[in-house]
Short mmCIF file of C-alpha atoms in Angstrom, two decimals:
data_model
loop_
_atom_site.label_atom_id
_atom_site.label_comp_id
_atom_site.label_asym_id
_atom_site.label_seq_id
_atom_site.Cartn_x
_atom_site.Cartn_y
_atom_site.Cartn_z
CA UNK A 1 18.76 193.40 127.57
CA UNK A 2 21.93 193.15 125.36
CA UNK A 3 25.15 194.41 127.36
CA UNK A 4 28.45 194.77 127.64
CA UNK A 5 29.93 194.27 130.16
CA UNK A 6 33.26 194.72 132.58
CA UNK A 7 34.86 192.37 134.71
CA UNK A 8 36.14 195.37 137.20
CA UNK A 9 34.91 198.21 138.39
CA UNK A 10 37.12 199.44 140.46
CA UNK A 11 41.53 197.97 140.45
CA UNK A 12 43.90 200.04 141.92
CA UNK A 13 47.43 198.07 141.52
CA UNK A 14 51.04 199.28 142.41
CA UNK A 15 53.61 200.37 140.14
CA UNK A 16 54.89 197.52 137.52
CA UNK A 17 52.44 195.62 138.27
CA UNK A 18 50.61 193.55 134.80
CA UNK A 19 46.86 194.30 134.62
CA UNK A 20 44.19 192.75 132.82
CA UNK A 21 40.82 194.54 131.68
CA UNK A 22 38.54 192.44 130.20
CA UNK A 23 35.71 193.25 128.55
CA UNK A 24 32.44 190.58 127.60
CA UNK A 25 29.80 191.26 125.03
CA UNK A 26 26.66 189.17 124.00
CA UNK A 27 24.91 191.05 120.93
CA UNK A 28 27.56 189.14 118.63
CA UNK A 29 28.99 192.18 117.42
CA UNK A 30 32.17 192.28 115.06
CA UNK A 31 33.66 195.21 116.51
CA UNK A 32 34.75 196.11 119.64
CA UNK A 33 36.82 198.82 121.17
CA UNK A 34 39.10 200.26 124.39
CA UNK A 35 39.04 203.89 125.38
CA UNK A 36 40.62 205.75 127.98
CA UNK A 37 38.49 208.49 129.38
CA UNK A 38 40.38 211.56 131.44
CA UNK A 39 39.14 215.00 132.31
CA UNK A 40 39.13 217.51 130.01
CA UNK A 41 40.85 215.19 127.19
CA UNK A 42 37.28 213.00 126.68
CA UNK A 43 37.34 209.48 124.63
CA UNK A 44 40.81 208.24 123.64
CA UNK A 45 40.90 205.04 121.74
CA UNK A 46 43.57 203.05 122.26
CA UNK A 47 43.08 199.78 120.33
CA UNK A 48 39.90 198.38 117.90
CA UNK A 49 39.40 195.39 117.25
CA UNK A 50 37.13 194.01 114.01
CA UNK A 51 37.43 190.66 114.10
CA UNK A 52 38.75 187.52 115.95
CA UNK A 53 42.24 187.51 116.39
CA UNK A 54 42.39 191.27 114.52
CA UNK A 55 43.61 194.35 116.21
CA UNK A 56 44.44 197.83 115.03
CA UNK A 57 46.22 200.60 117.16
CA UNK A 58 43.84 203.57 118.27
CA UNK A 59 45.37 207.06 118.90
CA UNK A 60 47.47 205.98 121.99
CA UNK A 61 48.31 202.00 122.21
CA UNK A 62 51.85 203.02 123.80
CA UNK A 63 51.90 200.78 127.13
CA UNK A 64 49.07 198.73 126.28
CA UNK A 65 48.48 194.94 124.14
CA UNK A 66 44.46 193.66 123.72
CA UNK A 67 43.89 190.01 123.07
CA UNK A 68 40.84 188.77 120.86
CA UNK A 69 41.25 184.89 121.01
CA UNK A 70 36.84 185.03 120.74
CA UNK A 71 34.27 187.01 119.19
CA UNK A 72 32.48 187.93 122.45
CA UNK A 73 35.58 188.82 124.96
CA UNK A 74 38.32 192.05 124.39
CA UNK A 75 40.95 192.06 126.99
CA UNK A 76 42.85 195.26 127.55
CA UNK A 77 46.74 194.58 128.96
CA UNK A 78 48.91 196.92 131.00
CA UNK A 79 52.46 195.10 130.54
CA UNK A 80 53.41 197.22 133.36
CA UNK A 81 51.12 199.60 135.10
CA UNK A 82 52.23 203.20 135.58
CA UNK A 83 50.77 206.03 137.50
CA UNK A 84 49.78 207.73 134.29
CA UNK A 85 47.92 204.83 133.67
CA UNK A 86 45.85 205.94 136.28
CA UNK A 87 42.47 206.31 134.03
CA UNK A 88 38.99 205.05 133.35
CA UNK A 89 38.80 202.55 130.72
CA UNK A 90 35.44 202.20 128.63
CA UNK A 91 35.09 199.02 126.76
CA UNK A 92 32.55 199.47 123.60
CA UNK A 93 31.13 197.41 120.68
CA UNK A 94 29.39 197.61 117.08
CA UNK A 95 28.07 195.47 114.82
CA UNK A 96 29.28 195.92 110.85
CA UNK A 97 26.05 197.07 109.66
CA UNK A 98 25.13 199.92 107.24
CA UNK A 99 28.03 201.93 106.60
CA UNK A 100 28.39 204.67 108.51
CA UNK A 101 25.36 203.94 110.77
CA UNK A 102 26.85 202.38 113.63
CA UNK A 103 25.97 202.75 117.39
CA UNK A 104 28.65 201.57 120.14
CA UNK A 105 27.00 200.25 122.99
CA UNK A 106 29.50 200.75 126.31
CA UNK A 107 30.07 199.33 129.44
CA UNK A 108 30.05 200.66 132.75
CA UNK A 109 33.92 201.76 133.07
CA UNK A 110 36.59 200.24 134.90
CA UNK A 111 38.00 202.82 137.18
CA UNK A 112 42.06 201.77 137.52
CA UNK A 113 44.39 203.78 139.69
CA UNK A 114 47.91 202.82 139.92
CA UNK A 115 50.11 203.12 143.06
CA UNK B 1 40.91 214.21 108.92
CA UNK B 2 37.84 214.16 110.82
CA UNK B 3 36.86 215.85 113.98
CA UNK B 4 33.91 217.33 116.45
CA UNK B 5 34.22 220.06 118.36
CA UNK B 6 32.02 220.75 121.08
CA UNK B 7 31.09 224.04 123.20
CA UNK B 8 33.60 223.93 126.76
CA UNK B 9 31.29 223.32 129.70
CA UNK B 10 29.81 222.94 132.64
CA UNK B 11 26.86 224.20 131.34
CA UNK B 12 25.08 224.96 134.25
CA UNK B 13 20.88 225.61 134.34
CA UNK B 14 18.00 226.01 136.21
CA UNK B 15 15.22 223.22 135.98
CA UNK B 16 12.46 223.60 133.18
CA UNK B 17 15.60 225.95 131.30
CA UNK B 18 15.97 225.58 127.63
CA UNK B 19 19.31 223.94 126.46
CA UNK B 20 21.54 224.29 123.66
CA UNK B 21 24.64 222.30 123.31
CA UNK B 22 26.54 223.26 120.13
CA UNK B 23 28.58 220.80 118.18
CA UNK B 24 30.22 220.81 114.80
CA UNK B 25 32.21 218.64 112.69
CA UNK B 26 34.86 218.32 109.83
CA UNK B 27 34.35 215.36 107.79
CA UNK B 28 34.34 214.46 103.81
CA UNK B 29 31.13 213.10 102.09
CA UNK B 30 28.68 212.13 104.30
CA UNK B 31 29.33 211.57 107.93
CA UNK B 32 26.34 209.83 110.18
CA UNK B 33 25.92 212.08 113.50
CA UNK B 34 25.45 210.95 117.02
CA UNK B 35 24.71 212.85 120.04
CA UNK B 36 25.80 210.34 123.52
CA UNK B 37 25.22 210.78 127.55
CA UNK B 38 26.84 209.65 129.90
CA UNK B 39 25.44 209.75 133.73
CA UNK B 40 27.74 209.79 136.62
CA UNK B 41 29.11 206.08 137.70
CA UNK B 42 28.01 204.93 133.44
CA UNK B 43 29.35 204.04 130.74
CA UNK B 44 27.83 206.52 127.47
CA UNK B 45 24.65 205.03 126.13
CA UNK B 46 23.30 206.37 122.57
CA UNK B 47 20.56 209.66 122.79
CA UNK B 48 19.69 210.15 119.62
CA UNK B 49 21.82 209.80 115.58
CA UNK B 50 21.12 211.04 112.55
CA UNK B 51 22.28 209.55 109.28
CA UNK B 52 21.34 211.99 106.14
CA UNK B 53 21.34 215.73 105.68
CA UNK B 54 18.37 217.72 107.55
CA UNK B 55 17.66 214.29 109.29
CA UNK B 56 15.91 215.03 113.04
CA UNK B 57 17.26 212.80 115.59
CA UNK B 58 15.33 212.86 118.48
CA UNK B 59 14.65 210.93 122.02
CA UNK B 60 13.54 212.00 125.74
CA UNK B 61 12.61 215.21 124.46
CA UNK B 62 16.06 216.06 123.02
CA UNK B 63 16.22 216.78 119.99
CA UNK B 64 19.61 217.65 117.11
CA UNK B 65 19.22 218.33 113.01
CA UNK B 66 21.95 217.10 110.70
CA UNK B 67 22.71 220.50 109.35
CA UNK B 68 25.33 220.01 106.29
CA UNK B 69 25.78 223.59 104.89
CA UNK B 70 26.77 224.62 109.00
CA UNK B 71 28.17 221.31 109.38
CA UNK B 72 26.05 221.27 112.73
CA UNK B 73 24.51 218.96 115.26
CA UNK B 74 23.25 221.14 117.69
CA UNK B 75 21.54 219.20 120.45
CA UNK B 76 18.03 221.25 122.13
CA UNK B 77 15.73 220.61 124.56
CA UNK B 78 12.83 222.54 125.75
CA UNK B 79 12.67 221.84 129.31
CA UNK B 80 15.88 220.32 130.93
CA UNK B 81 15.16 218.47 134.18
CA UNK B 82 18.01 217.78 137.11
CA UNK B 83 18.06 213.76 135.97
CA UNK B 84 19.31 215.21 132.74
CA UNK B 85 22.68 216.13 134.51
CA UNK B 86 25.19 214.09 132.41
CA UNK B 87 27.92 214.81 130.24
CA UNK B 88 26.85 215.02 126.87
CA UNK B 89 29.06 213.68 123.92
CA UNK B 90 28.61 214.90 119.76
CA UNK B 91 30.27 211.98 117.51
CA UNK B 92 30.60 211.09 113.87
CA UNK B 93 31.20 207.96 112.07
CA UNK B 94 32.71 209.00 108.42
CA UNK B 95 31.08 207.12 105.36
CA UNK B 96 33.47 205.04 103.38
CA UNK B 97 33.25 201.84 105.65
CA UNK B 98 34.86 203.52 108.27
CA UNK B 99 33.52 201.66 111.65
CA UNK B 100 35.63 203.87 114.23
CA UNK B 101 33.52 206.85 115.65
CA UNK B 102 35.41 210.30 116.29
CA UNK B 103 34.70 211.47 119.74
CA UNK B 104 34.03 215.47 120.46
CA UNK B 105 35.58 215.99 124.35
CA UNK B 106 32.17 216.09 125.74
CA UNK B 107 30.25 218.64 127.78
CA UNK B 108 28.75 218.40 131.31
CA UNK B 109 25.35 219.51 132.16
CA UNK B 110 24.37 220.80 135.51
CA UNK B 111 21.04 221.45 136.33
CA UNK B 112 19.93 222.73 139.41
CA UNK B 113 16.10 222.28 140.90
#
């Protein structure tokens, strides 16, 4: 069964603190993605990836860096956590196929409160 | 640009109740349409797409036509069940090459036995 999948489920880290999401996906897909997901505000990309070693801002990449060094593994940075950090983070990927046709396949979440 | 709105929930039914969950989009040429769920503790998994104009998308009994002249993507199903409590996401993906989806806010189903 093809996944994606999360390193954490659960962090909760204090104040300052540097935290590291990563994110793993074995269906070889090009494209991969980080979303925050808060109530009443839905799916908020924050950074997109398309390629190794290419990145490309989402709609709120303020406090946060990715890092693409292979095709299979996304890492989401917090330089320094703050409490409105406080989130759950969905990591996603596609494939490059047919234009306009393509399906992100998530993974569970990574619930992160900060302190 | 492009966007999805979706109907404000909880929507909240009995079991074996017929659902509705509106959603409509703004997008030029020729958007593909994509209806997600999401059940407590998951990440969203794909329900059902559809890529061309009056295209039926359909899986697990749901069912959502690409409507272009309403610019629609309702999602129906005939007979909800309480598993199907989930929050239900409408998305597009704009043609042009564009691989980043456009998210509507979602909308939570509740139904009760």
């Amino acid at each position: 069964d093809v996944k994606v999948t999360q390193s954490s489920r659960y962090l909760v880290k204090r104040t300052g603190e540097k935290v590291f999401l990563e994110c793993v996906q074995d269906m070889d897909h090009e494209n991969m993605f980080w979303y925050r997901q808060d109530p009443g505000l839905g799916l908020r990309l924050i950074y997109f990836s398309y390629d190794v070693k290419m990145k490309e801002k989402g709609d709120i990449p303020e406090g946060y860096s990715v890092s693409r060094e292979k095709k299979e593994r996304f890492s989401l940075i917090l330089e320094s956590a703050s409490t409105n950090q406080t989130s759950m983070y969905l990591c996603a990927s596609s494939s490059q196929g047919a234009t306009g046709a393509n399906v992100l396949t998530f993974g569970a979440g990574s619930r992160l409160t900060v302190l | 640009g492009n966007s999805v709105t979706q109907m404000e929930g909880p929507v909240t039914l009995s079991e074996e109740a017929f659902l509705t969950i509106n959603c409509t989009y703004t997008a030029t040429g020729y958007p593909s349409l994509f209806w997600y769920v999401q059940y407590p503790g998951e990440g969203l998994q794909l329900l059902l797409k559809a890529t061309k104009a009056d295209d039926k998308g359909s899986n697990k009994g749901f069912e959502a036509t690409y409507r272009k002249e309403t610019t629609s993507f309702h999602l129906e199903k005939g007979s909800v069940q309480v598993s199907d409590s989930a929050v239900y996401f409408c998305a597009l993906t704009a043609s042009g090459g564009s691989y980043i989806p456009t998210f509507g806010r979602g909308t939570s189903l509740i139904v009760h036995p």
